[in-house]
Short mmCIF file of C-alpha atoms and ligand atoms in Angstrom, two decimals:
data_model
loop_
_atom_site.label_atom_id
_atom_site.label_comp_id
_atom_site.label_asym_id
_atom_site.label_seq_id
_atom_site.Cartn_x
_atom_site.Cartn_y
_atom_site.Cartn_z
CA MET A 1 -5.05 20.12 -9.84
CA GLN A 2 -4.40 19.31 -13.44
CA HIS A 3 -3.64 16.09 -13.24
CA HIS A 4 -6.56 14.21 -15.04
CA LEU A 5 -5.89 16.51 -18.31
CA LEU A 6 -4.82 14.76 -21.38
CA ALA A 7 -1.05 14.21 -21.71
CA THR A 8 1.24 16.95 -23.04
CA ASP A 9 2.60 16.36 -26.82
CA ASP A 10 5.73 16.26 -25.30
CA GLU A 11 7.43 13.83 -26.88
CA ASP A 12 9.73 12.55 -23.28
CA ASP A 13 6.86 11.84 -22.08
CA ARG A 14 6.08 8.76 -24.54
CA PRO A 15 6.45 5.41 -23.25
CA PHE A 16 3.82 6.33 -20.16
CA ARG A 17 1.47 7.65 -22.67
CA ILE A 18 -2.02 6.73 -21.19
CA ARG A 19 -3.94 5.61 -24.40
CA PRO A 20 -6.68 8.31 -25.78
CA PRO A 21 -10.62 7.14 -24.87
CA LYS A 22 -11.68 5.24 -28.00
CA PRO A 23 -13.76 6.88 -30.73
CA ARG A 24 -17.19 6.41 -29.52
CA LYS A 25 -19.79 4.53 -31.07
CA PRO A 26 -21.78 5.49 -33.76
CA GLN A 27 -24.72 6.67 -32.40
CA ALA A 28 -27.18 4.52 -34.46
CA ALA A 29 -25.26 1.34 -31.93
CA SER A 30 -27.99 -0.04 -29.53
CA LEU A 31 -26.45 -0.41 -26.11
CA ALA A 32 -26.93 -4.19 -26.45
CA ASP A 33 -23.79 -4.23 -29.03
CA GLU A 34 -21.69 -2.48 -26.22
CA GLU A 35 -19.55 -5.36 -23.85
CA PRO A 36 -19.88 -5.82 -21.10
CA HIS A 37 -18.06 -4.90 -18.73
CA PRO A 38 -16.08 -7.75 -16.90
CA LEU A 39 -17.39 -7.18 -13.51
CA ALA A 40 -20.71 -6.93 -14.45
CA ASN A 41 -21.72 -10.84 -13.73
CA ALA A 42 -20.00 -10.62 -10.10
CA THR A 43 -21.46 -11.05 -6.49
CA TYR A 44 -20.93 -7.32 -5.72
CA ARG A 45 -23.01 -5.10 -7.33
CA MET A 46 -20.47 -1.94 -7.64
CA THR A 47 -22.53 1.26 -7.28
CA ARG A 48 -23.00 3.52 -9.69
CA PHE A 49 -18.67 5.01 -8.73
CA GLU A 50 -17.46 1.90 -8.48
CA THR A 51 -18.41 1.11 -12.26
CA SER A 52 -16.26 3.72 -13.90
CA TRP A 53 -12.79 2.51 -12.18
CA LEU A 54 -13.30 -0.97 -10.75
CA PRO A 55 -14.05 -3.56 -13.82
CA GLU A 56 -10.63 -1.60 -15.61
CA SER A 57 -8.58 -1.82 -12.15
CA LEU A 58 -9.94 -5.56 -11.64
CA GLY A 59 -9.92 -6.81 -15.03
CA PRO A 60 -6.22 -7.77 -15.27
CA PHE A 61 -6.69 -10.15 -12.58
CA LEU A 62 -9.83 -11.88 -13.96
CA GLU A 63 -7.96 -11.96 -17.40
CA GLN A 64 -5.23 -14.47 -15.75
CA SER A 65 -7.95 -16.24 -13.63
CA LEU A 66 -6.61 -15.13 -10.34
CA ILE A 67 -9.92 -14.92 -9.20
CA THR A 68 -13.20 -15.62 -10.96
CA ASP A 69 -15.94 -13.14 -8.79
CA VAL A 70 -16.06 -10.06 -6.36
CA GLU A 71 -17.64 -11.41 -3.36
CA ALA A 72 -18.05 -8.37 -1.28
CA LEU A 73 -16.66 -5.39 -0.50
CA VAL A 74 -14.27 -5.46 3.09
CA ARG A 75 -13.19 -2.29 3.77
CA GLY A 76 -13.08 1.30 2.40
CA GLY A 77 -10.26 3.01 3.26
CA LYS A 78 -8.57 6.52 2.65
CA GLU A 79 -6.80 5.91 -0.47
CA ALA A 80 -8.41 2.02 -1.28
CA THR A 81 -10.88 -0.06 -0.97
CA VAL A 82 -10.34 -3.73 0.01
CA TYR A 83 -12.01 -6.28 -1.67
CA ARG A 84 -13.07 -10.27 -0.56
CA CYS A 85 -12.53 -12.20 -4.50
CA THR A 86 -13.33 -15.64 -5.11
CA PRO A 87 -10.20 -16.85 -6.02
CA GLY A 88 -9.06 -18.67 -9.41
CA GLU A 89 -8.78 -22.61 -9.70
CA THR A 90 -4.83 -22.90 -9.53
CA LEU A 91 -4.52 -20.92 -6.05
CA ASP A 92 -4.68 -22.90 -3.31
CA CYS A 93 -6.87 -20.70 -0.81
CA ARG A 94 -10.22 -19.89 0.55
CA TRP A 95 -10.21 -16.16 -0.61
CA LEU A 96 -8.74 -13.36 -2.06
CA ALA A 97 -8.05 -9.77 -0.90
CA ALA A 98 -7.68 -7.16 -3.46
CA LYS A 99 -6.85 -3.92 -2.75
CA VAL A 100 -7.69 -1.36 -4.93
CA TYR A 101 -6.53 2.21 -5.06
CA ARG A 102 -9.15 4.99 -6.35
CA PRO A 103 -8.39 6.78 -9.54
CA ARG A 104 -5.43 8.83 -8.22
CA ALA A 105 -8.00 12.29 -9.56
CA LEU A 106 -10.52 10.51 -6.76
CA ARG A 107 -7.66 10.20 -4.01
CA ASN A 108 -7.50 11.63 -0.83
CA LEU A 109 -3.47 12.12 -0.79
CA ARG A 110 -1.85 11.80 1.38
CA ASN A 111 0.86 14.04 2.00
CA ASP A 112 3.48 11.49 1.00
CA ALA A 113 6.49 13.57 0.16
CA MET A 114 8.68 12.88 4.01
CA TYR A 115 8.24 8.92 2.99
CA ARG A 116 9.50 9.38 -0.73
CA GLU A 117 12.59 10.66 0.67
CA GLY A 118 15.80 8.46 -0.67
CA ARG A 119 13.71 5.76 -2.35
CA GLY A 120 13.00 4.97 -5.81
CA PHE A 121 10.61 4.78 -8.47
CA LEU A 122 9.14 1.42 -9.16
CA THR A 123 7.87 0.13 -12.36
CA ALA A 124 4.25 -1.17 -12.66
CA ASP A 125 6.73 -4.44 -13.46
CA GLY A 126 8.16 -3.75 -9.54
CA ARG A 127 11.39 -2.66 -10.85
CA PRO A 128 13.84 0.68 -9.79
CA VAL A 129 13.94 3.27 -12.24
CA LYS A 130 17.12 4.21 -13.09
CA ARG A 131 18.26 7.61 -12.19
CA SER A 132 19.84 7.94 -16.09
CA ASP A 133 16.05 6.89 -17.24
CA HIS A 134 15.61 10.22 -17.89
CA ARG A 135 11.94 11.19 -20.20
CA ILE A 136 10.29 9.13 -16.37
CA ILE A 137 12.45 11.32 -13.76
CA ARG A 138 11.23 14.63 -15.98
CA ALA A 139 7.58 13.08 -16.55
CA ILE A 140 7.40 12.92 -13.00
CA GLY A 141 9.16 15.88 -12.30
CA LYS A 142 7.02 17.84 -14.63
CA LYS A 143 3.78 16.24 -12.83
CA THR A 144 2.53 15.00 -16.49
CA THR A 145 -0.61 12.88 -16.94
CA TYR A 146 1.89 10.57 -17.48
CA GLY A 147 4.29 11.31 -14.51
CA VAL A 148 1.54 11.33 -12.12
CA GLN A 149 0.57 7.90 -13.33
CA ALA A 150 3.81 6.88 -13.25
CA GLN A 151 4.13 7.95 -9.37
CA HIS A 152 0.47 6.24 -8.64
CA THR A 153 1.58 3.28 -9.93
CA SER A 154 5.19 3.56 -8.08
CA TRP A 155 3.19 3.70 -4.91
CA LEU A 156 1.65 0.92 -4.74
CA MET A 157 4.05 -1.54 -5.95
CA HIS A 158 6.49 -0.20 -2.96
CA GLU A 159 3.50 -2.32 -1.31
CA PHE A 160 4.05 -4.97 -3.47
CA VAL A 161 7.44 -5.57 -3.65
CA SER A 162 7.47 -4.70 0.33
CA LEU A 163 4.97 -7.85 0.88
CA GLN A 164 7.16 -9.72 -1.41
CA LYS A 165 10.13 -9.22 0.71
CA MET A 166 8.91 -9.62 3.71
CA HIS A 167 6.18 -12.41 2.89
CA ALA A 168 9.47 -14.13 1.58
CA ALA A 169 11.43 -13.22 4.86
CA GLY A 170 8.55 -14.82 6.85
CA ALA A 171 7.32 -11.84 8.32
CA PRO A 172 3.87 -11.47 9.36
CA VAL A 173 2.27 -10.02 6.17
CA PRO A 174 -0.52 -10.96 4.10
CA LYS A 175 0.46 -12.99 0.63
CA PRO A 176 0.67 -11.22 -2.19
CA TYR A 177 -0.20 -12.91 -5.21
CA ALA A 178 -0.18 -9.87 -8.07
CA ALA A 179 -0.16 -6.43 -8.80
CA SER A 180 -1.91 -4.30 -11.58
CA GLU A 181 -1.16 -0.58 -12.22
CA ASN A 182 -4.72 0.62 -9.70
CA ALA A 183 -4.73 -3.06 -7.01
CA VAL A 184 -2.65 -5.39 -5.28
CA LEU A 185 -3.95 -8.99 -5.06
CA MET A 186 -3.18 -10.35 -1.94
CA GLU A 187 -4.14 -13.46 0.64
CA TYR A 188 -7.50 -12.60 2.78
CA VAL A 189 -7.01 -12.19 6.78
CA GLY A 190 -10.35 -13.33 7.82
CA ASP A 191 -12.67 -16.50 7.78
CA GLU A 192 -16.33 -16.94 7.15
CA ASN A 193 -17.37 -14.16 9.60
CA GLY A 194 -16.01 -11.84 7.61
CA ALA A 195 -12.50 -10.01 7.64
CA ALA A 196 -10.23 -10.00 10.00
CA ALA A 197 -10.63 -6.89 12.88
CA ALA A 198 -7.84 -3.95 12.78
CA LEU A 199 -5.88 -5.01 16.60
CA SER A 200 -6.96 -1.24 17.31
CA GLN A 201 -10.35 -2.73 17.39
CA VAL A 202 -9.02 -5.58 19.70
CA ALA A 203 -9.05 -5.49 23.79
CA LEU A 204 -6.47 -7.98 24.56
CA ASP A 205 -5.25 -10.03 28.46
CA PRO A 206 -1.56 -9.11 28.64
CA GLU A 207 -1.03 -13.18 28.55
CA THR A 208 -3.43 -13.07 24.92
CA ALA A 209 -1.24 -9.91 23.81
CA ARG A 210 2.34 -9.91 24.23
CA PRO A 211 3.20 -12.79 21.64
CA LEU A 212 1.32 -10.41 19.39
CA LEU A 213 4.04 -7.93 20.40
CA ARG A 214 6.71 -10.40 19.36
CA ASP A 215 5.16 -11.32 15.93
CA ILE A 216 4.91 -7.55 15.64
CA LEU A 217 8.63 -6.46 16.52
CA ARG A 218 9.63 -9.47 14.46
CA GLY A 219 7.72 -8.38 11.56
CA ILE A 220 9.62 -4.53 12.02
CA ASP A 221 13.20 -6.77 12.26
CA ILE A 222 12.81 -7.90 9.43
CA LEU A 223 11.85 -4.85 7.84
CA ALA A 224 14.58 -3.10 8.81
CA GLY A 225 17.02 -5.93 8.62
CA LEU A 226 15.53 -4.97 4.23
CA GLY A 227 16.39 -1.76 4.89
CA LEU A 228 13.02 -0.22 5.30
CA ALA A 229 10.27 0.95 7.98
CA HIS A 230 6.71 0.70 8.22
CA GLY A 231 6.17 4.24 8.04
CA ASP A 232 2.10 4.59 9.44
CA LEU A 233 2.50 0.99 11.77
CA SER A 234 -0.02 1.21 14.38
CA ALA A 235 -2.82 -0.84 16.15
CA TYR A 236 -5.01 0.48 12.91
CA ASN A 237 -2.86 -1.53 10.30
CA VAL A 238 -2.68 -4.75 12.27
CA LEU A 239 -5.27 -7.47 11.86
CA TYR A 240 -6.29 -9.62 14.06
CA SER A 241 -6.99 -13.14 13.16
CA ASP A 242 -7.04 -16.78 14.89
CA GLY A 243 -5.17 -15.42 16.85
CA ARG A 244 -1.93 -13.87 14.95
CA ALA A 245 -1.02 -10.82 14.56
CA VAL A 246 -1.00 -9.76 10.60
CA ILE A 247 1.11 -6.38 9.17
CA ILE A 248 -0.67 -4.65 6.46
CA ASP A 249 -0.68 -0.83 4.39
CA PHE A 250 2.33 -0.86 3.25
CA PRO A 251 2.89 2.06 -0.07
CA GLN A 252 4.63 4.63 2.15
CA VAL A 253 7.54 2.20 3.10
CA VAL A 254 10.83 4.12 4.15
CA GLU A 255 13.64 3.66 3.01
CA LEU A 256 16.09 4.03 6.47
CA SER A 257 19.64 5.00 4.95
CA GLY A 258 18.20 6.88 2.39
CA ASN A 259 15.68 8.80 3.82
CA PRO A 260 16.39 12.07 7.01
CA HIS A 261 13.24 11.36 8.75
CA ALA A 262 14.14 7.51 9.09
CA GLU A 263 14.86 8.06 12.42
CA GLU A 264 12.13 9.78 13.24
CA ILE A 265 9.55 7.27 11.43
CA LEU A 266 10.89 4.43 13.10
CA TYR A 267 9.94 6.18 16.13
CA ARG A 268 6.87 6.87 15.75
CA ASP A 269 5.98 3.15 14.77
CA VAL A 270 7.49 1.86 17.68
CA LEU A 271 6.22 4.28 20.17
CA ARG A 272 3.02 3.66 18.55
CA VAL A 273 3.12 -0.14 18.49
CA CYS A 274 4.09 -0.02 22.16
CA GLU A 275 1.08 2.55 22.63
CA TYR A 276 -1.31 -0.31 22.22
CA PHE A 277 0.56 -2.92 24.10
CA GLN A 278 0.55 -0.77 26.90
CA ALA A 279 -2.64 -0.09 26.79
CA GLN A 280 -3.50 -3.98 27.34
CA GLY A 281 -1.33 -4.19 30.63
CA VAL A 282 2.27 -5.35 28.39
CA LYS A 283 4.98 -3.58 29.66
CA CYS A 284 7.33 -1.90 27.13
CA VAL A 285 9.88 0.22 26.68
CA VAL A 286 9.58 2.46 23.39
CA ASP A 287 13.05 3.70 23.84
CA ARG A 288 14.70 0.29 24.65
CA ILE A 289 12.42 -1.31 21.85
CA PHE A 290 13.80 1.61 19.49
CA ASP A 291 17.41 2.14 20.09
CA ARG A 292 17.70 -1.79 19.98
CA ILE A 293 16.62 -2.22 16.08
CA TRP A 294 18.48 1.09 15.25
CA ALA A 295 21.23 0.14 16.37
CA THR A 296 21.40 -2.46 13.06
CA VAL A 297 20.27 -0.21 10.53
CA GLU A 298 23.11 -0.06 8.44
CA ARG A 299 22.96 4.03 7.76
CA PRO A 300 25.60 6.20 5.55
CA ASP A 301 27.40 9.28 7.15
CA PRO A 302 24.74 11.99 7.82
CA ALA A 303 27.19 14.58 6.29
CA GLU A 304 27.22 12.69 2.60
CA MET A 305 23.13 12.40 2.73
CA GLY A 306 23.48 16.08 2.54
CA ALA A 307 20.97 16.72 4.74
CA ASN A 308 20.07 19.45 7.15
CA GLU A 309 19.49 17.15 9.49
CA GLY A 310 18.14 18.68 13.10
CA PRO A 311 17.60 16.38 16.52
CA VAL A 312 15.54 13.48 16.09
CA VAL A 313 11.88 14.16 17.43
CA ARG A 314 11.48 11.53 20.26
CA GLN A 315 7.88 13.25 21.16
CA PRO A 316 6.38 12.87 17.71
CA ASP A 317 2.13 14.06 16.75
CA ARG A 318 0.09 11.53 19.00
CA ALA A 319 -2.71 11.97 16.41
CA ARG A 320 -3.03 9.16 13.66
CA LYS A 321 -1.66 10.03 10.19
N1 LIG B 1 -5.38 -8.63 3.84
C1 LIG B 1 -6.37 -7.94 4.28
N2 LIG B 1 -7.25 -9.78 4.48
C2 LIG B 1 -8.67 -9.03 5.03
N3 LIG B 1 -8.34 -7.13 5.38
C3 LIG B 1 -7.71 -6.43 4.38
C4 LIG B 1 -6.32 -7.27 3.82
N4 LIG B 1 -6.04 -5.30 4.29
C5 LIG B 1 -7.05 -4.08 4.51
N5 LIG B 1 -7.80 -5.21 4.56
C6 LIG B 1 -8.97 -4.20 5.23
O1 LIG B 1 -9.17 -3.01 4.64
C7 LIG B 1 -8.48 -2.18 5.49
C8 LIG B 1 -8.04 -1.27 4.55
O2 LIG B 1 -6.73 -1.31 4.12
P1 LIG B 1 -5.53 -0.69 4.29
O3 LIG B 1 -4.98 0.08 5.74
O4 LIG B 1 -4.62 -1.59 3.82
O5 LIG B 1 -5.67 0.16 3.15
P2 LIG B 1 -5.89 2.23 3.35
O6 LIG B 1 -6.89 2.69 2.61
O7 LIG B 1 -5.04 2.71 3.65
O8 LIG B 1 -6.85 1.99 4.51
P3 LIG B 1 -6.86 3.63 5.55
O9 LIG B 1 -6.68 4.84 5.04
O10 LIG B 1 -7.45 3.41 6.71
O11 LIG B 1 -5.31 3.07 6.36
C9 LIG B 1 -8.13 -2.89 6.45
O12 LIG B 1 -7.79 -2.06 7.48
C10 LIG B 1 -8.62 -4.04 6.69
O13 LIG B 1 -10.04 -3.45 7.69
MG1 LIG B 2 -4.67 0.95 6.79
#
């Protein structure tokens, strides 16, 4: 892959030009002259690998005093690593979670084309890229360094913007605080004993589980009302904390009106949630729940979408991802 190659000189790509590397210091300069990186005094001791990208990813949050320390690593996922951070004085919470995406060249790229269909690109300030902005559209199409970075930023901005909309609508998601080009800062779900467990790790009796199912379905309803589906919903992406369910991990959110696979993807979300709750002894009928939600979704005429939609797959691959 050529993602990490230097940018071309294509004039059209200029707005997303990555700054050229700073000239090396003259050999004579001693190491003591170099500025310590912003996490040099953090409680969490970074590995050498993290040192190459973590300070840059969290630097903007430190500069704005949104966080004052990185305390511990919570968990490394496939695409991102989550850290527990100390919030700045202005924020009224005990901890924050920073989800830091691996540099794009080191990411285990999810096959995301199916999720991106029909949804726009978002810029680093969360605004949709206009169709008339040919420069970025072309850079993305040509997969230049700028285009790939813009796509990467768009991927995580979809997570941030969805969290904002969901949280504002009262859905059970972590409160989002800020986003940088490579990280999302949000409410930490957990307590002094550690981060919350994923629902997939927890066995519940039906009485305890039932209200959680209601919360998650309310979350799916709110998302559908916003014209979106999670796209990777399962008990792995729901945290269980203090008797409540909190839905996480939104970068692949799917546009219900513009994505020809929307019905299949939403069905799979509902199916996976129901599979977990059925295993806890809660009665739920997947087709009935799905049909109720789908009936509320406003969709254009399939012919207008120009997609060659096949029949809806109602028994999607049960393997996770
Ligand atoms: N707000 C949060 N508070 C506490 N822990 C969190 C929070 N967000 C994420 N985590 C933890 O970090 C893990 C990874 O987060 P997330 O699922 O968003 O990233 P991911 O890279 O897509 O992971 P995966 O590929 O495993 O799904 C979660 O499973 C959870 O354990
Ligand atoms: Mg996840």
